[in-house]
mmCIF file of C-alpha atoms in Angstrom:
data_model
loop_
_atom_site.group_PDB
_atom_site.id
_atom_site.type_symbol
_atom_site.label_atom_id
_atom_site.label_comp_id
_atom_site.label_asym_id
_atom_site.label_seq_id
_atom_site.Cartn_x
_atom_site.Cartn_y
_atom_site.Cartn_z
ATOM 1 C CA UNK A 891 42.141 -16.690 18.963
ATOM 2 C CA UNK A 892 42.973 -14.058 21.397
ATOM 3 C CA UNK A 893 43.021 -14.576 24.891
ATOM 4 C CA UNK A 894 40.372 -12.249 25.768
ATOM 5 C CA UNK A 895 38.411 -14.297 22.896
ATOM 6 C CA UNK A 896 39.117 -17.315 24.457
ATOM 7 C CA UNK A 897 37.764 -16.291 27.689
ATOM 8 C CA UNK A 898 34.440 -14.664 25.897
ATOM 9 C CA UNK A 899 33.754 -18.229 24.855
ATOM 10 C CA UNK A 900 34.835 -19.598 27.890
ATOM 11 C CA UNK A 901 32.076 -17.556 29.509
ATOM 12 C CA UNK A 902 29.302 -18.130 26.918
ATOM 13 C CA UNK A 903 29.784 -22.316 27.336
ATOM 14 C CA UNK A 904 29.645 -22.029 31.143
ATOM 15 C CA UNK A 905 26.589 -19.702 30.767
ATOM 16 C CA UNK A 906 24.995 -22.209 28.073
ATOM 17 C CA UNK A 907 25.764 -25.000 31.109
ATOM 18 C CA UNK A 908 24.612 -23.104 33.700
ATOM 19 C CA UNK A 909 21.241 -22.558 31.932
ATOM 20 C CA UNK A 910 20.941 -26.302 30.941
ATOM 21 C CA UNK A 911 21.518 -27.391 34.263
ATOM 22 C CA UNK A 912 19.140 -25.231 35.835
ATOM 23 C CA UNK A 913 16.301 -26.111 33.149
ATOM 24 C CA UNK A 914 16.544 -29.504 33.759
ATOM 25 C CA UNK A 915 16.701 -29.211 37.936
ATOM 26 C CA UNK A 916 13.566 -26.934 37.693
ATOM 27 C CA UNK A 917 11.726 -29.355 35.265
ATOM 28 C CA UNK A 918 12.738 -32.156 38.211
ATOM 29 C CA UNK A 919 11.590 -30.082 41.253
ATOM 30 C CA UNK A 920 7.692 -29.744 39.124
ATOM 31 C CA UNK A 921 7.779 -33.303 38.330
ATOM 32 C CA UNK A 922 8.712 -34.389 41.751
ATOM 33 C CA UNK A 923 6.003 -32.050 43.285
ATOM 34 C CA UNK A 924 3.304 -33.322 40.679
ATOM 35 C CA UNK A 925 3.861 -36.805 40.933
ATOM 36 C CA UNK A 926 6.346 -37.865 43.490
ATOM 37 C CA UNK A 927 9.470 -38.870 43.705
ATOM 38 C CA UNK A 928 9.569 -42.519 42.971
ATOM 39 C CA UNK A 929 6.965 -41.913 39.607
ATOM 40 C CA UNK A 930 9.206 -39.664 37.750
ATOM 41 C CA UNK A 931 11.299 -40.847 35.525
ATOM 42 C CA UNK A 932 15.028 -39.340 34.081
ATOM 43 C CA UNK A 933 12.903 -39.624 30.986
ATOM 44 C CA UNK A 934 10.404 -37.618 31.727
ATOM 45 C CA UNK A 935 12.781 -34.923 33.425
ATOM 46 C CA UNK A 936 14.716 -35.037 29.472
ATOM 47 C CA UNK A 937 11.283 -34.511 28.256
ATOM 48 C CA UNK A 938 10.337 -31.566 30.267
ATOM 49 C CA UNK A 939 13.294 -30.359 30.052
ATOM 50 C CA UNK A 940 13.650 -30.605 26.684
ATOM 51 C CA UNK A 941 17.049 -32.172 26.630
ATOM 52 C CA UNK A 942 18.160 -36.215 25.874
ATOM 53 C CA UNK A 943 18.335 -38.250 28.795
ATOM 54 C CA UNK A 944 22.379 -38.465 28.669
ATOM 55 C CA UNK A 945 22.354 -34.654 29.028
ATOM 56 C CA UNK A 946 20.764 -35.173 32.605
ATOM 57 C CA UNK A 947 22.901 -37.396 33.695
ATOM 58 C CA UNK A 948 26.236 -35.202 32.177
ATOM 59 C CA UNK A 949 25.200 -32.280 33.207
ATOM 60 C CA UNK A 950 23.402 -33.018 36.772
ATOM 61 C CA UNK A 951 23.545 -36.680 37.259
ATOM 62 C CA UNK A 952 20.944 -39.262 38.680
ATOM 63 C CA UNK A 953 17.574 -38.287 40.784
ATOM 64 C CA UNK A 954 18.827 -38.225 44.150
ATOM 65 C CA UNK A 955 20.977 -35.928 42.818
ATOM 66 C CA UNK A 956 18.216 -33.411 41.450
ATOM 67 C CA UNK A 957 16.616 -33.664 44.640
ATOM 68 C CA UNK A 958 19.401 -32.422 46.099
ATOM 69 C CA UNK A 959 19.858 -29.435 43.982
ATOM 70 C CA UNK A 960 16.215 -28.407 44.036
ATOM 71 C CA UNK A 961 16.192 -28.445 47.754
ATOM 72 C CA UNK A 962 19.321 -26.396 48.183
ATOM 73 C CA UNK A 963 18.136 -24.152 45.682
ATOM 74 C CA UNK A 964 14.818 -23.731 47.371
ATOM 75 C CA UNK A 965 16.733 -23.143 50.520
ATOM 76 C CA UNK A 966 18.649 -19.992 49.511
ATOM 77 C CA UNK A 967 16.124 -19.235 46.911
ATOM 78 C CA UNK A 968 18.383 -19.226 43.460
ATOM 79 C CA UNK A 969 21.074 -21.674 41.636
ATOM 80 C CA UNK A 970 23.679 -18.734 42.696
ATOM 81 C CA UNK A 971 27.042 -20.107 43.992
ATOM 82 C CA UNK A 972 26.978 -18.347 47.084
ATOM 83 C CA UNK A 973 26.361 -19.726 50.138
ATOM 84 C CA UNK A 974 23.620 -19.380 52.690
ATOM 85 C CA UNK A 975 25.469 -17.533 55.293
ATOM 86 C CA UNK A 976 27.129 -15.129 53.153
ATOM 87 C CA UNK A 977 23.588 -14.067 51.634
ATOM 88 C CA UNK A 978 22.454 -10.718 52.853
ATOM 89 C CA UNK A 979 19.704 -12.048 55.385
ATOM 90 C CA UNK A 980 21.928 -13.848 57.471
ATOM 91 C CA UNK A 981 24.395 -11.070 57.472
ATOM 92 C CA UNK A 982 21.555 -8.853 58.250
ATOM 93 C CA UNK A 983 21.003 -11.111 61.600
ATOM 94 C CA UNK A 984 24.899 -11.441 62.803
ATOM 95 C CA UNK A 985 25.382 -7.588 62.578
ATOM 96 C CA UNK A 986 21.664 -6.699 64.692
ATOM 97 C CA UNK A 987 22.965 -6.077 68.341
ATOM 98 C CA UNK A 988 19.369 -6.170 70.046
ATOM 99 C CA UNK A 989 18.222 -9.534 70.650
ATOM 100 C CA UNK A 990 14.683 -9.559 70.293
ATOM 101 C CA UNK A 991 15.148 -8.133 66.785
ATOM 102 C CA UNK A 992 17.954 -10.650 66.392
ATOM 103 C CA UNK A 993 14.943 -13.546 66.959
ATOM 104 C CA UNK A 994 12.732 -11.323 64.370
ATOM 105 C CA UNK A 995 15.066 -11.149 61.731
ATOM 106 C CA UNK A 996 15.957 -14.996 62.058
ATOM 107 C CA UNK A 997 11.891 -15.735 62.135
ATOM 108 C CA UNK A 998 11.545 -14.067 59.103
ATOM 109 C CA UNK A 999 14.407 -15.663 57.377
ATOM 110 C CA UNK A 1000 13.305 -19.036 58.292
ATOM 111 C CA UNK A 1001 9.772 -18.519 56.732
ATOM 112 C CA UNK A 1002 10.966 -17.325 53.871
ATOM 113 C CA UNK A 1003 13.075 -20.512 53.233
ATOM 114 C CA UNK A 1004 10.101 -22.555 54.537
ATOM 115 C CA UNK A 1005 7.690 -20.970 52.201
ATOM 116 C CA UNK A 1006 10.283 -22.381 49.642
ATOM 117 C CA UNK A 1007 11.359 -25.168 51.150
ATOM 118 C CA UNK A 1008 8.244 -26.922 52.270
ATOM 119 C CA UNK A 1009 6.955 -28.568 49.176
ATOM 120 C CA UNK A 1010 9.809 -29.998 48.078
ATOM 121 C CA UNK A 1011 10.575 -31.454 51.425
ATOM 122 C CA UNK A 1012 7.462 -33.152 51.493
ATOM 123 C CA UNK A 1013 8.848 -35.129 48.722
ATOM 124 C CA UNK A 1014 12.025 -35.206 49.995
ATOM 125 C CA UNK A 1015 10.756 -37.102 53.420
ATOM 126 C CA UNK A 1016 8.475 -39.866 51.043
ATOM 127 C CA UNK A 1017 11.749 -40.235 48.880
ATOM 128 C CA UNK A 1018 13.182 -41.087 52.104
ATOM 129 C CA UNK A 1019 10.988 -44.584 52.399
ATOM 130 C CA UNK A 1020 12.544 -45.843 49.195
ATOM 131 C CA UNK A 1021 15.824 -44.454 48.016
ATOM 132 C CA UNK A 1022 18.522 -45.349 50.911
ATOM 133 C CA UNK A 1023 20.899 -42.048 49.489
ATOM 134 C CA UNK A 1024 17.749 -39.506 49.686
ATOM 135 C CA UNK A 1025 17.244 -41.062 53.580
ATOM 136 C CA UNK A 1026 21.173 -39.573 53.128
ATOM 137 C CA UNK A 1027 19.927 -35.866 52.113
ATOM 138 C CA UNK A 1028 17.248 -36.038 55.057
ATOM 139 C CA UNK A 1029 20.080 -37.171 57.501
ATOM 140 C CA UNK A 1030 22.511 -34.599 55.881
ATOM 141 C CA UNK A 1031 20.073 -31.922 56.111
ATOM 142 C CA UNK A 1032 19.066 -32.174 59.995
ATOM 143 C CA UNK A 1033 23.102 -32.251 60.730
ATOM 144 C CA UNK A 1034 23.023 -28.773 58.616
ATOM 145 C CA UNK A 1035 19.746 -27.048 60.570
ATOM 146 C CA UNK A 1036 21.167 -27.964 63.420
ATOM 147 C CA UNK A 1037 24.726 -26.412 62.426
ATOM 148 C CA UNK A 1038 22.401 -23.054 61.573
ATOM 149 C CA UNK A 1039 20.587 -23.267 64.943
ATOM 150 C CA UNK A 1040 23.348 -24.032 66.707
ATOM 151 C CA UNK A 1041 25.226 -20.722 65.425
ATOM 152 C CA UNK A 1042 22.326 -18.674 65.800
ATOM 153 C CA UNK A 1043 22.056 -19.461 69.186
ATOM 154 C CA UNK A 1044 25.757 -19.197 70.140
ATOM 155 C CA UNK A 1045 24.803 -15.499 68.943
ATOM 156 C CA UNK A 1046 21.953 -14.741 71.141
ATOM 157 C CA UNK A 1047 23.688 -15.872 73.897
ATOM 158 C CA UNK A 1048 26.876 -13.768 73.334
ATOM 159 C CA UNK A 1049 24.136 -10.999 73.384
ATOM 160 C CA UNK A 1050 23.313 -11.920 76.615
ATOM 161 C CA UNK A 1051 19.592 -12.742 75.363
ATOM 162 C CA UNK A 1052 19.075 -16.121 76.521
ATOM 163 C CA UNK A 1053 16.688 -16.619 79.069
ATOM 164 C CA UNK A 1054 18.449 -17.867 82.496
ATOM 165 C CA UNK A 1055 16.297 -21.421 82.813
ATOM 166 C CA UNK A 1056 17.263 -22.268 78.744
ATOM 167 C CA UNK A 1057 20.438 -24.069 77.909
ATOM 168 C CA UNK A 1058 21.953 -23.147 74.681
ATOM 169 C CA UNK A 1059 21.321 -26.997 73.911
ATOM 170 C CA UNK A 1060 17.695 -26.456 74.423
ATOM 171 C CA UNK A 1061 17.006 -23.031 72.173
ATOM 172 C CA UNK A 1062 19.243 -25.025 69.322
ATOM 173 C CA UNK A 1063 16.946 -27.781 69.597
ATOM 174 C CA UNK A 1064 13.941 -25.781 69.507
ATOM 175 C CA UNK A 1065 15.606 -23.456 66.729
ATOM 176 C CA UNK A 1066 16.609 -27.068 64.844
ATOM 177 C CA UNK A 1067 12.849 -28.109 64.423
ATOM 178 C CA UNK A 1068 11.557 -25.193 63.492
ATOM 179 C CA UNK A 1069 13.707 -24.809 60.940
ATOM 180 C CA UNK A 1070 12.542 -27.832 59.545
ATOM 181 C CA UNK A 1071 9.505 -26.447 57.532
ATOM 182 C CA UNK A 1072 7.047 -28.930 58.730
ATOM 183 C CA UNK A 1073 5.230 -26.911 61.116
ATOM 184 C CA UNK A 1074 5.077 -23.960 58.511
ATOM 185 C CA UNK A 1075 3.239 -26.970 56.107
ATOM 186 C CA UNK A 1076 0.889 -27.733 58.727
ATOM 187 C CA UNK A 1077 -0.401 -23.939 60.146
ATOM 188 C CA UNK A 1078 0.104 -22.227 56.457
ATOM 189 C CA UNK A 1079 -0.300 -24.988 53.759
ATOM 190 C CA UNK A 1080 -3.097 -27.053 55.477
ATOM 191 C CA UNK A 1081 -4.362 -24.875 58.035
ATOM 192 C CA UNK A 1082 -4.868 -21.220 56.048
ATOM 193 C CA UNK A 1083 -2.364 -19.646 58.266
ATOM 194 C CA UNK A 1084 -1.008 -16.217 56.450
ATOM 195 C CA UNK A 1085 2.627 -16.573 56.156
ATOM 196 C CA UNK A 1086 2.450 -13.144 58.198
ATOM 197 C CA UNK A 1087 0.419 -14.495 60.997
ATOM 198 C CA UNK A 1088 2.245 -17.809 61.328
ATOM 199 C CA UNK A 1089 5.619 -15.310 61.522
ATOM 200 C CA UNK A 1090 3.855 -13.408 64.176
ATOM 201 C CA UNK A 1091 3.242 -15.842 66.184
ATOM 202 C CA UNK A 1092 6.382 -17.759 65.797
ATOM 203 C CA UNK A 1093 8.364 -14.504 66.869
ATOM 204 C CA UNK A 1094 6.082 -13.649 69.818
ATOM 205 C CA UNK A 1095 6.476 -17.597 70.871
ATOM 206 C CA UNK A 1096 10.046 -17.920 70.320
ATOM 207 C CA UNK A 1097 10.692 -14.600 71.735
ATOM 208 C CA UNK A 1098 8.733 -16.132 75.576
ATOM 209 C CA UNK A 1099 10.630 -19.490 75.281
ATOM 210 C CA UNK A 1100 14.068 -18.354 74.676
ATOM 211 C CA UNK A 1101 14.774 -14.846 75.657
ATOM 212 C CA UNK A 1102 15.658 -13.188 79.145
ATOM 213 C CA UNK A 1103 12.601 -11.835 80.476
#
């Protein structure tokens, strides 16, 4: 076999894996969201997934594990390897020198990822009450908001666009839990907030707490 053959091959197993792998984390994320964490079964993810149980675990591994994946998946939106601040959104936001369209662009980035994000986390924070390692992935995941808030901030502020009476401590707090996707669950998914409307508001709102006036 050539080498060029060889890497043909190569290419078709890792595409057969990568297609496997992704079946069996999206049959996970619906089962989670239909009946909870702690009812599904690896079983039932083989099932739906239409794959034996060993497959799961060789080619994703336990539960916690396909929690994991479907919430970073639902965070940048795809199973692409690329991460989060290379995608073009975020790039879109460190090249915008104005500040107040800084704070838009970031607004609408963070409803899009809580538009995705949201359901799963639900599950996510009731996982939380019985598995110690997905209490892990709710720790792990505050320490990486806050990592995103924190940068976001250090960039409005080398804009000069925080306001005066705001430490940069402050707007990455406020930045951190908003990020979270709760509040988007409460005004959008319970409430009947438009996504539009609740990314209206959060701009103009954002925009009076942290900018200079």
């Amino acid at each position: 076999m050539s080498q060029s053959s060889r890497r043909y091959a190569s290419q078709v197993r890792d595409e057969q894996a990568r297609r496997t792998r992704r079946a069996i984390v999206t049959a996970a994320r619906e089962l989670f969201l239909a009946q909870g964490y702690a009812a599904t079964t690896i079983d039932a993810i083989a099932q739906a997934a239409r794959v034996s149980r060993r497959t799961v675990f060789n080619a994703v591994g336990g539960k916690v594990v396909l929690l994991k994946l479907a919430l970073e998946w639902a965070i940048v939106g795809d199973d692409e390897p690329i991460a989060l601040a290379d995608r073009p959104a975020i790039k879109a936001i460190a090249a915008e020198p104005e500040p107040r369209r800084a704070l838009e662009l970031w607004v609408h980035t963070v409803v899009d990822i809580a538009a995705r994000v949201a359901p799963i986390s639900e599950v996510l924070y009731a996982a939380a009450d019985v598995d110690p390692a997905a209490a892990q992935l709710v720790t792990d995941a505050a320490q990486q908001r806050m990592s995103g808030a924190t940068a976001f901030v250090r960039y409005l502020a080398s804009l000069d666009g925080l306001a005066t009476d705001v430490t940069e401590q402050q707007a990455a707090d406020v930045c951190w839990a908003i990020m979270d996707g709760h509040l988007y669950h409460l005004l959008v998914t319970q409430h009947g907030w438009t996504p539009a409307a609740f990314t209206r508001w959060l701009a103009d709102s954002l925009a009076a707490t942290l900018l200079r006036r």
